[in-house]
Amino acid sequence: MLTGATGFVGMELLARFLESSDRHIVALVRAADDEQATARVRATIAATCGECNGHAERITAVAGDLTAPRLGLGDRWAPLAERVGAIVHGAASVAFDLPLDESRVINVEGTQRMLDFARACPGLERFTYVSTAYVAGDRRGTVYEDDTEPGRFRNAYERSKHEAERLVAACSDEIDLTIVRPSIVVGDQRTGWTAAFNVLYAPLRAFAAGVIPVVPARRRSPVDVVPVDYVADAVHALAEAPEASGQTFHIVAGQHASTVGEIVAMAEARFATRTPRLIPPLAYHAIVEPIVAKRAPASARRLLKSTEPYFPYFAMRLRFDDARARAVLEPRGIHAAPLATYFDRLIDYAQAARWGRNEIGHADARDLVTT
């Protein structure tokens, strides 16, 4: 069973299971009925990798709801539990600006319902939970894969994912678990394709437009970015790997993480406009922000407002260790790549898609690649 199969990472993960295993996949999809759920999954597969349509007989789309009792499955709960041998729970609300109680409805309560379903599966081999590296909050220094103590949380997303991860970990005596923690997920490193223009994309769009003069950031702060294809490859491999049982893994750039200064340099080399000045966050919020809010053009203020939730991720003072993940993934040929090696492809796609206003499917994005 896969949750989140129509989401950004989930659709890539669904493709991996279809391409690299002979498992039958049950996709739990929020929909009015199974017919609508099936239509959503088929559209997802067509947009992600058209050639996977040959595996349609290995996908069963089931209408469900993480916010409903018994996942909205009703009488289908028990028969479905009898069939499921593994669960990858990736569905989540990833919005940074939701109130905490709304984030908890999906991220915490929804995860609890998935754990309840897992307990009802007599043949369950593994429950893989897709968390986030940012359950660490605003900690400083190096965060290791077995660390569980957070700093302060920057938003409801981080807090709710931390709470959900603790729910999962508490079930380790009952359920065979694997927890995976991706960092900031961007587009495919080969084509630039993405379905989510957030976090890194928001300031890059502002940089390209040249409408924001200053941003709160630290030049030496690490920005840990991973392409969605690496994340999908890693989650698929760890969900299947026997040695991943009972472990937590960072799916991160790790030693390849870029700094804010390096990303600014990439942007300056790519865009014709001048990139913003970097101001320490305290000085920015105390002095610069009120001036920008009053004097900047309306278009700049709107873009600034939409970008603000992501600013804290450009002033961090922590790095993620991924030694345990690399020990499992690298022998399987799965490696994290530095952002500099695929940055231009991300921008090629973003500009072709007008930063999300034009929909270009993954299969079609291959035609954009020139090098």
CSV table of C-alpha atoms in Angstrom, one decimal:
chain,number,residue,atom,x,y,z
A,1,MET,CA,0.0,0.0,0.0
A,2,LEU,CA,1.3,3.4,-1.0
A,3,THR,CA,-0.2,6.7,0.3
A,4,GLY,CA,0.6,10.0,-1.4
A,5,ALA,CA,0.9,8.3,-4.8
A,6,THR,CA,-0.5,11.4,-6.6
A,7,GLY,CA,1.9,13.7,-4.8
A,8,PHE,CA,5.3,15.1,-5.9
A,9,VAL,CA,7.5,12.4,-4.4
A,10,GLY,CA,4.8,9.7,-4.3
A,11,MET,CA,4.2,9.7,-8.0
A,12,GLU,CA,8.0,9.0,-8.5
A,13,LEU,CA,7.9,6.4,-5.9
A,14,LEU,CA,4.9,4.7,-7.5
A,15,ALA,CA,6.9,4.5,-10.8
A,16,ARG,CA,9.9,2.9,-9.0
A,17,PHE,CA,7.7,0.1,-7.6
A,18,LEU,CA,6.2,-0.5,-11.0
A,19,GLU,CA,9.5,-0.4,-12.8
A,20,SER,CA,11.8,-2.2,-10.3
A,21,SER,CA,9.6,-4.8,-8.6
A,22,ASP,CA,6.8,-7.2,-9.3
A,23,ARG,CA,4.7,-6.1,-6.4
A,24,HIS,CA,1.0,-5.2,-6.8
A,25,ILE,CA,0.4,-1.7,-5.6
A,26,VAL,CA,-2.6,-0.5,-3.7
A,27,ALA,CA,-2.7,3.3,-4.0
A,28,LEU,CA,-4.8,4.9,-1.3
A,29,VAL,CA,-6.1,8.1,-2.9
A,30,ARG,CA,-8.4,10.8,-1.6
A,31,ALA,CA,-11.3,10.7,-4.0
A,32,ALA,CA,-15.1,10.4,-4.0
A,33,ASP,CA,-15.0,6.8,-5.1
A,34,ASP,CA,-12.7,4.2,-6.6
A,35,GLU,CA,-13.5,5.3,-10.2
A,36,GLN,CA,-12.3,8.8,-9.4
A,37,ALA,CA,-9.3,7.4,-7.6
A,38,THR,CA,-8.4,5.2,-10.5
A,39,ALA,CA,-8.6,8.2,-12.9
A,40,ARG,CA,-6.3,10.2,-10.7
A,41,VAL,CA,-3.7,7.4,-10.5
A,42,ARG,CA,-3.8,6.8,-14.3
A,43,ALA,CA,-3.3,10.5,-15.0
A,44,THR,CA,-0.4,10.5,-12.5
A,45,ILE,CA,1.3,7.6,-14.2
A,46,ALA,CA,0.7,9.1,-17.7
A,47,ALA,CA,2.3,12.4,-16.6
A,48,THR,CA,5.2,10.8,-14.7
A,49,CYS,CA,6.3,8.0,-17.1
A,50,GLY,CA,4.1,7.2,-20.0
A,51,GLU,CA,5.8,3.8,-20.5
A,52,CYS,CA,4.5,2.6,-17.1
A,53,ASN,CA,1.0,2.4,-18.5
A,54,GLY,CA,1.8,-1.2,-19.4
A,55,HIS,CA,1.8,-2.0,-15.7
A,56,ALA,CA,-1.8,-0.8,-15.1
A,57,GLU,CA,-2.9,-4.2,-14.1
A,58,ARG,CA,-0.6,-4.1,-11.1
A,59,ILE,CA,-2.2,-1.0,-9.6
A,60,THR,CA,-5.4,-0.9,-7.6
A,61,ALA,CA,-6.6,2.6,-6.7
A,62,VAL,CA,-8.7,2.7,-3.6
A,63,ALA,CA,-10.7,5.8,-2.5
A,64,GLY,CA,-9.7,6.6,1.1
A,65,ASP,CA,-9.2,9.5,3.5
A,66,LEU,CA,-6.5,9.9,6.1
A,67,THR,CA,-8.8,12.2,8.0
A,68,ALA,CA,-11.7,9.8,8.3
A,69,PRO,CA,-12.2,6.9,10.7
A,70,ARG,CA,-10.8,3.7,9.4
A,71,LEU,CA,-9.3,5.7,6.6
A,72,GLY,CA,-12.8,6.0,5.0
A,73,LEU,CA,-12.6,2.4,3.9
A,74,GLY,CA,-15.6,1.1,5.8
A,75,ASP,CA,-16.2,-2.6,5.2
A,76,ARG,CA,-13.2,-2.8,3.0
A,77,TRP,CA,-10.8,-2.2,5.9
A,78,ALA,CA,-10.4,-5.9,6.9
A,79,PRO,CA,-10.3,-7.5,3.4
A,80,LEU,CA,-7.7,-5.0,2.3
A,81,ALA,CA,-5.6,-5.5,5.5
A,82,GLU,CA,-5.5,-9.2,4.7
A,83,ARG,CA,-3.9,-8.4,1.3
A,84,VAL,CA,-1.3,-5.8,2.3
A,85,GLY,CA,2.3,-7.0,2.9
A,86,ALA,CA,4.1,-3.7,3.1
A,87,ILE,CA,3.1,0.0,3.5
A,88,VAL,CA,4.9,3.1,2.4
A,89,HIS,CA,3.2,6.1,4.0
A,90,GLY,CA,4.2,9.3,2.2
A,91,ALA,CA,0.9,11.3,2.2
A,92,ALA,CA,1.2,14.5,4.1
A,93,SER,CA,0.3,18.2,4.2
A,94,VAL,CA,3.5,20.0,3.2
A,95,ALA,CA,2.2,23.6,3.6
A,96,PHE,CA,4.3,25.7,5.8
A,97,ASP,CA,1.7,28.3,6.6
A,98,LEU,CA,-1.2,26.1,7.9
A,99,PRO,CA,-2.3,26.5,11.5
A,100,LEU,CA,-0.9,23.7,13.7
A,101,ASP,CA,-4.2,22.0,14.3
A,102,GLU,CA,-4.8,21.7,10.6
A,103,SER,CA,-1.4,20.3,9.9
A,104,ARG,CA,-1.9,17.7,12.7
A,105,VAL,CA,-5.2,16.5,11.2
A,106,ILE,CA,-3.3,15.0,8.2
A,107,ASN,CA,0.3,14.6,9.4
A,108,VAL,CA,-0.3,13.3,12.9
A,109,GLU,CA,-3.9,11.9,13.0
A,110,GLY,CA,-3.6,10.5,9.5
A,111,THR,CA,-0.3,8.7,10.5
A,112,GLN,CA,-2.0,7.3,13.5
A,113,ARG,CA,-4.8,5.8,11.4
A,114,MET,CA,-2.2,4.3,9.0
A,115,LEU,CA,-0.5,2.7,12.0
A,116,ASP,CA,-3.8,1.3,13.2
A,117,PHE,CA,-4.3,-0.2,9.7
A,118,ALA,CA,-0.7,-1.6,9.8
A,119,ARG,CA,-1.5,-3.4,13.0
A,120,ALA,CA,-4.5,-5.0,11.3
A,121,CYS,CA,-2.4,-6.5,8.5
A,122,PRO,CA,-1.5,-10.0,9.6
A,123,GLY,CA,1.2,-10.4,6.9
A,124,LEU,CA,2.8,-7.0,7.2
A,125,GLU,CA,6.6,-7.1,6.4
A,126,ARG,CA,7.5,-3.4,6.8
A,127,PHE,CA,6.0,0.0,7.5
A,128,THR,CA,8.1,2.7,5.8
A,129,TYR,CA,7.3,6.3,6.9
A,130,VAL,CA,8.4,9.3,4.8
A,131,SER,CA,9.3,12.0,7.4
A,132,THR,CA,11.5,15.0,6.8
A,133,ALA,CA,15.0,15.9,7.9
A,134,TYR,CA,13.6,19.1,9.3
A,135,VAL,CA,12.0,17.3,12.3
A,136,ALA,CA,15.3,18.6,13.7
A,137,GLY,CA,13.9,22.1,13.9
A,138,ASP,CA,16.4,24.9,14.3
A,139,ARG,CA,19.1,22.8,15.9
A,140,ARG,CA,22.8,23.7,15.2
A,141,GLY,CA,25.7,21.6,14.3
A,142,THR,CA,25.5,18.1,12.9
A,143,VAL,CA,22.3,16.1,13.1
A,144,TYR,CA,22.8,12.4,13.0
A,145,GLU,CA,20.3,9.8,11.7
A,146,ASP,CA,19.5,8.4,15.2
A,147,ASP,CA,19.0,11.9,16.7
A,148,THR,CA,15.4,12.5,17.8
A,149,GLU,CA,15.7,15.7,20.0
A,150,PRO,CA,14.6,18.8,18.0
A,151,GLY,CA,15.3,22.4,18.4
A,152,ARG,CA,12.5,25.0,18.0
A,153,PHE,CA,10.2,24.4,15.1
A,154,ARG,CA,10.0,27.0,12.3
A,155,ASN,CA,6.4,26.1,11.3
A,156,ALA,CA,3.6,23.7,11.8
A,157,TYR,CA,4.8,21.4,9.1
A,158,GLU,CA,8.0,20.6,11.0
A,159,ARG,CA,6.3,20.2,14.4
A,160,SER,CA,3.5,18.0,13.0
A,161,LYS,CA,6.0,15.8,11.1
A,162,HIS,CA,8.1,15.4,14.3
A,163,GLU,CA,5.0,14.4,16.3
A,164,ALA,CA,4.0,11.9,13.6
A,165,GLU,CA,7.5,10.4,13.5
A,166,ARG,CA,7.5,9.9,17.2
A,167,LEU,CA,4.1,8.1,16.9
A,168,VAL,CA,5.7,5.8,14.3
A,169,ALA,CA,8.9,5.2,16.3
A,170,ALA,CA,6.8,4.3,19.4
A,171,CYS,CA,5.4,1.3,17.4
A,172,SER,CA,8.8,-0.3,16.9
A,173,ASP,CA,8.0,-3.3,19.2
A,174,GLU,CA,4.9,-4.1,17.2
A,175,ILE,CA,5.7,-3.2,13.6
A,176,ASP,CA,8.9,-3.6,11.5
A,177,LEU,CA,9.7,0.0,10.7
A,178,THR,CA,11.9,2.1,8.5
A,179,ILE,CA,11.9,5.9,8.7
A,180,VAL,CA,13.3,8.1,5.9
A,181,ARG,CA,14.0,11.8,6.2
A,182,PRO,CA,14.4,13.7,3.0
A,183,SER,CA,15.7,17.3,3.1
A,184,ILE,CA,14.5,20.0,0.6
A,185,VAL,CA,13.3,18.1,-2.5
A,186,VAL,CA,13.7,19.8,-5.9
A,187,GLY,CA,13.2,18.6,-9.5
A,188,ASP,CA,14.5,15.7,-11.3
A,189,GLN,CA,18.3,16.1,-11.9
A,190,ARG,CA,18.1,14.7,-15.4
A,191,THR,CA,15.1,16.8,-16.7
A,192,GLY,CA,14.5,19.5,-14.1
A,193,TRP,CA,10.8,18.3,-13.8
A,194,THR,CA,9.0,19.2,-10.6
A,195,ALA,CA,5.5,19.3,-9.4
A,196,ALA,CA,6.2,21.5,-6.4
A,197,PHE,CA,7.6,25.1,-6.9
A,198,ASN,CA,8.3,25.8,-3.2
A,199,VAL,CA,11.2,26.3,-0.8
A,200,LEU,CA,14.2,26.8,-3.1
A,201,TYR,CA,12.1,27.8,-6.1
A,202,ALA,CA,10.4,30.7,-4.4
A,203,PRO,CA,13.5,32.8,-3.8
A,204,LEU,CA,15.0,31.8,-7.2
A,205,ARG,CA,11.9,33.1,-8.9
A,206,ALA,CA,12.2,36.3,-7.0
A,207,PHE,CA,15.9,36.5,-8.0
A,208,ALA,CA,15.0,35.9,-11.6
A,209,ALA,CA,12.4,38.7,-11.5
A,210,GLY,CA,14.9,41.1,-9.8
A,211,VAL,CA,12.2,42.6,-7.7
A,212,ILE,CA,13.4,41.9,-4.2
A,213,PRO,CA,16.5,44.0,-3.2
A,214,VAL,CA,17.4,42.1,0.1
A,215,VAL,CA,16.6,38.8,1.8
A,216,PRO,CA,17.3,37.5,5.3
A,217,ALA,CA,20.0,34.9,4.8
A,218,ARG,CA,23.5,33.9,5.9
A,219,ARG,CA,26.0,33.4,3.1
A,220,ARG,CA,27.7,30.4,4.8
A,221,SER,CA,24.5,28.6,5.8
A,222,PRO,CA,24.1,25.2,4.3
A,223,VAL,CA,21.1,24.5,2.1
A,224,ASP,CA,20.5,20.8,1.8
A,225,VAL,CA,18.8,20.1,-1.5
A,226,VAL,CA,18.1,16.7,-3.1
A,227,PRO,CA,16.5,15.9,-6.5
A,228,VAL,CA,13.2,14.0,-6.5
A,229,ASP,CA,14.7,11.1,-8.5
A,230,TYR,CA,17.3,10.5,-5.8
A,231,VAL,CA,14.7,10.6,-3.1
A,232,ALA,CA,12.4,8.2,-4.9
A,233,ASP,CA,15.3,5.8,-5.6
A,234,ALA,CA,16.4,6.0,-2.0
A,235,VAL,CA,13.0,5.5,-0.4
A,236,HIS,CA,12.2,2.6,-2.7
A,237,ALA,CA,15.5,0.9,-2.0
A,238,LEU,CA,15.3,1.4,1.8
A,239,ALA,CA,11.7,0.2,1.9
A,240,GLU,CA,12.8,-3.1,0.3
A,241,ALA,CA,16.3,-3.5,1.9
A,242,PRO,CA,16.4,-6.1,4.7
A,243,GLU,CA,19.2,-4.2,6.4
A,244,ALA,CA,17.0,-1.1,6.6
A,245,SER,CA,14.7,-2.7,9.1
A,246,GLY,CA,14.3,-0.8,12.3
A,247,GLN,CA,16.5,2.1,11.1
A,248,THR,CA,16.1,5.8,10.4
A,249,PHE,CA,17.9,7.3,7.4
A,250,HIS,CA,18.7,10.8,6.1
A,251,ILE,CA,17.9,11.2,2.4
A,252,VAL,CA,20.0,14.3,2.0
A,253,ALA,CA,22.9,15.9,0.1
A,254,GLY,CA,25.0,15.7,3.2
A,255,GLN,CA,28.6,16.5,2.4
A,256,HIS,CA,27.4,17.7,-1.0
A,257,ALA,CA,25.1,20.4,0.4
A,258,SER,CA,25.5,23.8,-1.1
A,259,THR,CA,25.8,27.0,0.9
A,260,VAL,CA,23.6,30.1,0.4
A,261,GLY,CA,26.5,31.9,-1.1
A,262,GLU,CA,27.1,29.1,-3.6
A,263,ILE,CA,23.4,29.2,-4.7
A,264,VAL,CA,23.5,33.0,-5.0
A,265,ALA,CA,26.6,32.6,-7.3
A,266,MET,CA,24.8,30.0,-9.4
A,267,ALA,CA,21.8,32.4,-9.7
A,268,GLU,CA,24.0,35.3,-10.6
A,269,ALA,CA,25.6,33.3,-13.4
A,270,ARG,CA,22.3,32.2,-14.7
A,271,PHE,CA,20.0,35.3,-14.5
A,272,ALA,CA,20.6,38.6,-16.2
A,273,THR,CA,19.3,40.6,-13.2
A,274,ARG,CA,21.2,41.4,-10.0
A,275,THR,CA,20.5,39.0,-7.1
A,276,PRO,CA,19.4,40.5,-3.7
A,277,ARG,CA,21.8,41.4,-1.0
A,278,LEU,CA,22.0,39.0,1.9
A,279,ILE,CA,21.2,40.6,5.3
A,280,PRO,CA,21.4,38.8,8.7
A,281,PRO,CA,17.9,37.8,9.7
A,282,LEU,CA,17.7,39.9,12.9
A,283,ALA,CA,18.8,43.0,11.1
A,284,TYR,CA,16.5,42.3,8.2
A,285,HIS,CA,13.3,41.9,10.3
A,286,ALA,CA,14.1,44.8,12.6
A,287,ILE,CA,15.2,47.4,10.0
A,288,VAL,CA,14.9,46.3,6.4
A,289,GLU,CA,11.6,44.5,6.3
A,290,PRO,CA,9.4,47.5,7.3
A,291,ILE,CA,11.1,49.7,4.7
A,292,VAL,CA,10.7,47.1,1.9
A,293,ALA,CA,7.0,46.6,2.9
A,294,LYS,CA,6.3,50.3,2.5
A,295,ARG,CA,8.4,51.3,-0.5
A,296,ALA,CA,8.5,48.2,-2.7
A,297,PRO,CA,6.1,48.0,-5.7
A,298,ALA,CA,2.9,45.9,-5.1
A,299,SER,CA,4.2,43.1,-7.3
A,300,ALA,CA,7.4,42.9,-5.2
A,301,ARG,CA,5.4,42.8,-2.0
A,302,ARG,CA,3.2,40.0,-3.2
A,303,LEU,CA,6.2,38.0,-4.3
A,304,LEU,CA,8.0,38.7,-1.0
A,305,LYS,CA,5.0,37.6,1.0
A,306,SER,CA,4.8,34.3,-0.9
A,307,THR,CA,8.5,33.8,-0.3
A,308,GLU,CA,8.7,34.6,3.4
A,309,PRO,CA,7.8,31.2,4.7
A,310,TYR,CA,11.0,29.8,3.1
A,311,PHE,CA,13.5,32.4,4.3
A,312,PRO,CA,14.4,30.5,7.6
A,313,TYR,CA,15.8,27.7,5.5
A,314,PHE,CA,18.5,30.1,4.2
A,315,ALA,CA,19.8,31.0,7.6
A,316,MET,CA,20.3,27.6,9.2
A,317,ARG,CA,23.4,26.4,11.1
A,318,LEU,CA,23.0,22.7,10.8
A,319,ARG,CA,24.1,19.9,8.5
A,320,PHE,CA,22.8,16.4,8.2
A,321,ASP,CA,24.9,13.3,8.5
A,322,ASP,CA,23.9,10.5,6.1
A,323,ALA,CA,26.5,7.8,6.7
A,324,ARG,CA,23.9,5.1,7.5
A,325,ALA,CA,21.9,5.9,4.3
A,326,ARG,CA,25.0,5.9,2.1
A,327,ALA,CA,26.1,2.6,3.5
A,328,VAL,CA,22.9,1.0,2.2
A,329,LEU,CA,22.4,3.1,-1.0
A,330,GLU,CA,25.8,3.5,-2.5
A,331,PRO,CA,26.4,-0.3,-3.0
A,332,ARG,CA,23.1,-0.2,-4.9
A,333,GLY,CA,24.4,2.6,-7.2
A,334,ILE,CA,22.2,5.3,-5.6
A,335,HIS,CA,24.2,8.5,-4.9
A,336,ALA,CA,23.3,12.1,-4.0
A,337,ALA,CA,24.6,14.7,-6.5
A,338,PRO,CA,25.7,18.3,-5.8
A,339,LEU,CA,23.2,20.9,-6.8
A,340,ALA,CA,25.7,22.6,-9.1
A,341,THR,CA,25.6,19.6,-11.4
A,342,TYR,CA,21.9,20.0,-12.2
A,343,PHE,CA,21.0,23.5,-11.3
A,344,ASP,CA,20.6,24.8,-14.9
A,345,ARG,CA,18.2,21.9,-15.7
A,346,LEU,CA,16.1,22.9,-12.7
A,347,ILE,CA,15.9,26.5,-14.0
A,348,ASP,CA,15.3,25.4,-17.7
A,349,TYR,CA,12.3,23.5,-16.6
A,350,ALA,CA,11.1,26.2,-14.1
A,351,GLN,CA,11.2,28.9,-16.8
A,352,ALA,CA,9.6,26.6,-19.4
A,353,ALA,CA,6.8,25.9,-16.9
A,354,ARG,CA,6.6,29.6,-16.0
A,355,TRP,CA,7.3,28.7,-12.4
A,356,GLY,CA,4.3,26.3,-12.2
A,357,ARG,CA,1.8,28.3,-14.3
A,358,ASN,CA,2.2,25.9,-17.2
A,359,GLU,CA,1.9,22.2,-16.6
A,360,ILE,CA,4.6,20.1,-18.3
A,361,GLY,CA,4.6,16.4,-17.4
A,362,HIS,CA,7.6,14.4,-16.5
A,363,ALA,CA,7.6,12.6,-19.8
A,364,ASP,CA,7.3,15.8,-21.8
A,365,ALA,CA,10.1,17.4,-19.7
A,366,ARG,CA,12.6,15.1,-21.3
A,367,ASP,CA,12.2,17.1,-24.6
A,368,LEU,CA,13.5,20.2,-22.8
A,369,VAL,CA,16.9,18.7,-22.1
A,370,THR,CA,19.5,19.9,-24.5
A,371,THR,CA,22.7,18.8,-22.6
